[in-house]
Amino acid sequence: VMEKQYVITLSRQFGSLGRPIAKRLAELLGIEFYDREIVEQTAKNLGLPLAVIKDTEESLKTRFFNMGYPLGVGATEQQDAIFNEQSRIIRDLAEKKSCIIVGRCSDFILGNDKNFLRIFVYASYEERYRNCVDILRMDQDSAKKMIDKVDKARKAYHLHYAGYVPGDQNNQDILINSGVLGINGTAECLKEIVKIRFGLDD
């Protein structure tokens, strides 16, 4: 039987463990998982160093957006080129086979396709802070700074390109608090949702 094709986008708050949840969910569903690959491919296609691409979504360059710079000011020009290339790669991957795509405005880029599910993973500040310290092994000070910095940067980036903030309920299908069930439990729960949503058999 031809497996029906579907695409899941998973955006997440920093420290909510959204990435390991997405990875686990991909394993449970037996589908592809794309995250860093998109960044690497973008760097290759644009002939830019990986660090430049890696940082655009979460770098302090987003102060350009926050300050309302007109588009086309040096840094934003490069960011636009990167965003457009990433969008192309994301659409390409989504067309090939069932997959989970993490972050990078993929929820916005792929629009409202019928075989498409947008998930947002969040957790309380305390939970995220604990994850940063216990699981990501950050020291307490860096954990607080990182949560603050990445939240601000992702918000600015998403608002700039998608026109809404990450996790905006009008633009997501499922919002789930990873603090309730942890990595495995959240992935298991999402697997059931995906199966119902796309009418999949085990």
Short mmCIF file of C-alpha atoms in Angstrom, two decimals:
data_model
loop_
_atom_site.label_atom_id
_atom_site.label_comp_id
_atom_site.label_asym_id
_atom_site.label_seq_id
_atom_site.Cartn_x
_atom_site.Cartn_y
_atom_site.Cartn_z
CA VAL A 1 0.00 0.00 0.00
CA MET A 2 1.27 3.48 -0.86
CA GLU A 3 1.90 5.23 2.45
CA LYS A 4 0.18 8.57 2.41
CA GLN A 5 2.58 11.46 2.51
CA TYR A 6 2.40 14.08 5.23
CA VAL A 7 4.60 16.77 6.73
CA ILE A 8 4.91 17.84 10.34
CA THR A 9 6.52 21.11 11.33
CA LEU A 10 7.68 21.43 14.90
CA SER A 11 8.58 24.80 16.37
CA ARG A 12 9.64 25.08 19.95
CA GLN A 13 10.63 27.33 22.78
CA PHE A 14 14.29 27.23 23.66
CA GLY A 15 14.88 24.71 26.45
CA SER A 16 11.54 22.94 25.92
CA LEU A 17 13.38 19.91 24.44
CA GLY A 18 11.42 20.28 21.21
CA ARG A 19 14.29 19.01 19.10
CA PRO A 20 14.75 15.66 20.90
CA ILE A 21 10.96 15.31 20.94
CA ALA A 22 10.84 15.84 17.16
CA LYS A 23 13.66 13.35 16.68
CA ARG A 24 11.90 10.75 18.81
CA LEU A 25 8.59 11.36 17.03
CA ALA A 26 10.28 10.83 13.66
CA GLU A 27 11.65 7.50 14.95
CA LEU A 28 8.24 6.41 16.24
CA LEU A 29 6.60 7.26 12.91
CA GLY A 30 9.48 5.95 10.80
CA ILE A 31 9.84 9.20 8.83
CA GLU A 32 12.67 11.61 8.03
CA PHE A 33 13.81 14.26 10.49
CA TYR A 34 15.32 17.53 9.25
CA ASP A 35 16.93 20.20 11.33
CA ARG A 36 20.66 21.00 11.01
CA GLU A 37 20.67 19.46 7.52
CA ILE A 38 18.68 22.43 6.26
CA VAL A 39 21.30 24.82 7.62
CA GLU A 40 24.17 22.81 6.12
CA GLN A 41 22.47 22.62 2.72
CA THR A 42 21.74 26.36 2.78
CA ALA A 43 25.38 27.15 3.56
CA LYS A 44 26.52 24.90 0.73
CA ASN A 45 24.08 26.35 -1.81
CA LEU A 46 24.93 29.94 -0.95
CA GLY A 47 28.65 29.34 -0.49
CA LEU A 48 28.54 30.84 2.97
CA PRO A 49 30.28 29.64 6.13
CA LEU A 50 28.04 27.48 8.28
CA ALA A 51 28.34 29.84 11.25
CA VAL A 52 26.73 32.69 9.32
CA ILE A 53 23.65 30.62 8.55
CA LYS A 54 23.47 28.99 11.94
CA ASP A 55 23.35 32.32 13.66
CA THR A 56 20.79 34.15 11.56
CA GLU A 57 17.80 32.67 13.29
CA GLU A 58 19.14 33.19 16.76
CA SER A 59 21.83 35.81 16.50
CA LEU A 60 21.95 39.28 17.91
CA LYS A 61 21.71 40.56 14.35
CA THR A 62 17.98 40.43 14.97
CA ARG A 63 18.40 43.81 16.64
CA PHE A 64 18.12 45.09 13.05
CA PHE A 65 14.59 43.76 12.97
CA ASN A 66 13.80 45.05 16.44
CA MET A 67 15.00 48.50 15.53
CA GLY A 68 12.77 48.47 12.48
CA TYR A 69 15.57 48.88 9.96
CA PRO A 70 14.32 49.12 6.40
CA LEU A 71 14.92 45.94 4.47
CA GLY A 72 18.05 45.86 2.41
CA VAL A 73 20.42 47.15 5.05
CA GLY A 74 23.49 44.89 4.64
CA ALA A 75 22.76 42.30 7.29
CA THR A 76 19.08 41.94 6.43
CA GLU A 77 19.90 41.54 2.75
CA GLN A 78 22.00 38.52 3.58
CA GLN A 79 19.35 37.26 5.96
CA ASP A 80 16.73 37.50 3.22
CA ALA A 81 18.92 35.51 0.84
CA ILE A 82 19.39 32.89 3.54
CA PHE A 83 15.69 32.81 4.36
CA ASN A 84 14.73 32.39 0.69
CA GLU A 85 17.21 29.59 0.17
CA GLN A 86 16.09 27.81 3.34
CA SER A 87 12.48 28.14 2.23
CA ARG A 88 13.31 26.55 -1.10
CA ILE A 89 15.08 23.64 0.61
CA ILE A 90 12.21 23.16 3.08
CA ARG A 91 9.59 23.07 0.30
CA ASP A 92 11.76 20.64 -1.60
CA LEU A 93 12.12 18.28 1.37
CA ALA A 94 8.40 18.47 2.11
CA GLU A 95 7.57 17.42 -1.45
CA LYS A 96 9.83 14.37 -1.44
CA LYS A 97 8.49 12.24 1.42
CA SER A 98 6.87 12.29 4.84
CA CYS A 99 9.04 14.16 7.29
CA ILE A 100 9.34 16.34 10.37
CA ILE A 101 10.95 19.73 9.91
CA VAL A 102 12.17 21.59 12.97
CA GLY A 103 11.88 25.37 13.25
CA ARG A 104 13.12 27.89 10.67
CA CYS A 105 9.61 29.27 10.04
CA SER A 106 8.70 25.99 8.34
CA ASP A 107 5.18 26.30 9.75
CA PHE A 108 4.79 29.51 7.75
CA ILE A 109 6.77 28.47 4.67
CA LEU A 110 4.67 25.38 4.02
CA GLY A 111 1.42 27.27 4.42
CA ASN A 112 -1.77 25.38 4.96
CA ASP A 113 -1.37 22.25 2.96
CA LYS A 114 -3.96 19.56 3.68
CA ASN A 115 -1.39 16.90 4.60
CA PHE A 116 0.31 19.17 7.01
CA LEU A 117 0.40 19.45 10.81
CA ARG A 118 1.95 22.32 12.75
CA ILE A 119 3.11 21.56 16.28
CA PHE A 120 4.48 23.98 18.85
CA VAL A 121 6.31 22.65 21.91
CA TYR A 122 6.56 24.90 24.94
CA ALA A 123 7.26 24.57 28.66
CA SER A 124 7.20 26.79 31.70
CA TYR A 125 10.18 29.05 32.29
CA GLU A 126 11.21 26.97 35.35
CA GLU A 127 11.04 23.77 33.34
CA ARG A 128 13.09 25.23 30.48
CA TYR A 129 15.65 26.60 32.90
CA ARG A 130 15.94 23.18 34.55
CA ASN A 131 16.34 21.47 31.16
CA CYS A 132 19.12 23.90 30.22
CA VAL A 133 21.01 23.22 33.43
CA ASP A 134 20.33 19.48 33.89
CA ILE A 135 20.10 18.20 30.32
CA LEU A 136 21.94 20.76 28.18
CA ARG A 137 24.56 21.15 30.94
CA MET A 138 24.64 24.94 30.95
CA ASP A 139 25.67 26.90 34.01
CA GLN A 140 22.83 28.79 35.68
CA ASP A 141 23.80 32.21 34.44
CA SER A 142 24.22 31.12 30.80
CA ALA A 143 20.92 29.25 30.96
CA LYS A 144 19.00 32.39 31.93
CA LYS A 145 20.81 34.52 29.35
CA MET A 146 20.29 31.97 26.58
CA ILE A 147 16.57 31.54 27.23
CA ASP A 148 16.13 35.29 27.14
CA LYS A 149 18.33 35.83 24.08
CA VAL A 150 16.93 33.00 21.98
CA ASP A 151 13.31 33.81 22.88
CA LYS A 152 13.82 37.40 21.75
CA ALA A 153 15.69 36.45 18.60
CA ARG A 154 13.25 33.73 17.48
CA LYS A 155 10.35 36.06 18.13
CA ALA A 156 11.89 38.84 16.06
CA TYR A 157 12.88 36.47 13.24
CA HIS A 158 9.49 34.82 13.09
CA LEU A 159 7.60 38.08 13.29
CA HIS A 160 9.76 39.52 10.54
CA TYR A 161 9.36 36.67 8.05
CA ALA A 162 6.10 34.98 9.04
CA GLY A 163 4.24 37.98 10.40
CA TYR A 164 3.36 36.26 13.68
CA VAL A 165 5.24 35.10 16.77
CA PRO A 166 6.22 31.45 17.24
CA GLY A 167 3.51 29.49 18.99
CA ASP A 168 0.76 31.88 17.93
CA GLN A 169 -2.33 29.71 18.33
CA ASN A 170 -4.00 31.00 15.18
CA ASN A 171 -1.08 29.64 13.20
CA GLN A 172 -0.47 26.31 14.95
CA ASP A 173 -2.54 23.13 15.07
CA ILE A 174 -1.22 21.57 18.28
CA LEU A 175 0.39 23.32 21.23
CA ILE A 176 1.88 20.95 23.79
CA ASN A 177 3.64 21.50 27.11
CA SER A 178 6.64 19.17 27.20
CA GLY A 179 6.94 19.62 30.95
CA VAL A 180 3.85 17.46 31.48
CA LEU A 181 5.00 14.25 29.78
CA GLY A 182 8.74 14.67 29.13
CA ILE A 183 10.54 13.75 25.90
CA ASN A 184 9.23 10.24 25.40
CA GLY A 185 5.72 10.81 26.66
CA THR A 186 5.29 13.92 24.53
CA ALA A 187 6.55 12.09 21.44
CA GLU A 188 4.22 9.14 22.13
CA CYS A 189 1.27 11.47 22.61
CA LEU A 190 2.06 13.37 19.39
CA LYS A 191 2.39 10.09 17.52
CA GLU A 192 -1.24 9.25 18.39
CA ILE A 193 -2.35 12.71 17.26
CA VAL A 194 -0.49 12.32 13.96
CA LYS A 195 -2.01 8.88 13.36
CA ILE A 196 -5.53 10.20 13.91
CA ARG A 197 -4.90 13.35 11.89
CA PHE A 198 -3.60 11.48 8.81
CA GLY A 199 -5.51 8.21 9.26
CA LEU A 200 -2.38 6.10 9.62
CA ASP A 201 -2.29 2.46 10.67
CA ASP A 202 0.39 1.03 12.89
#
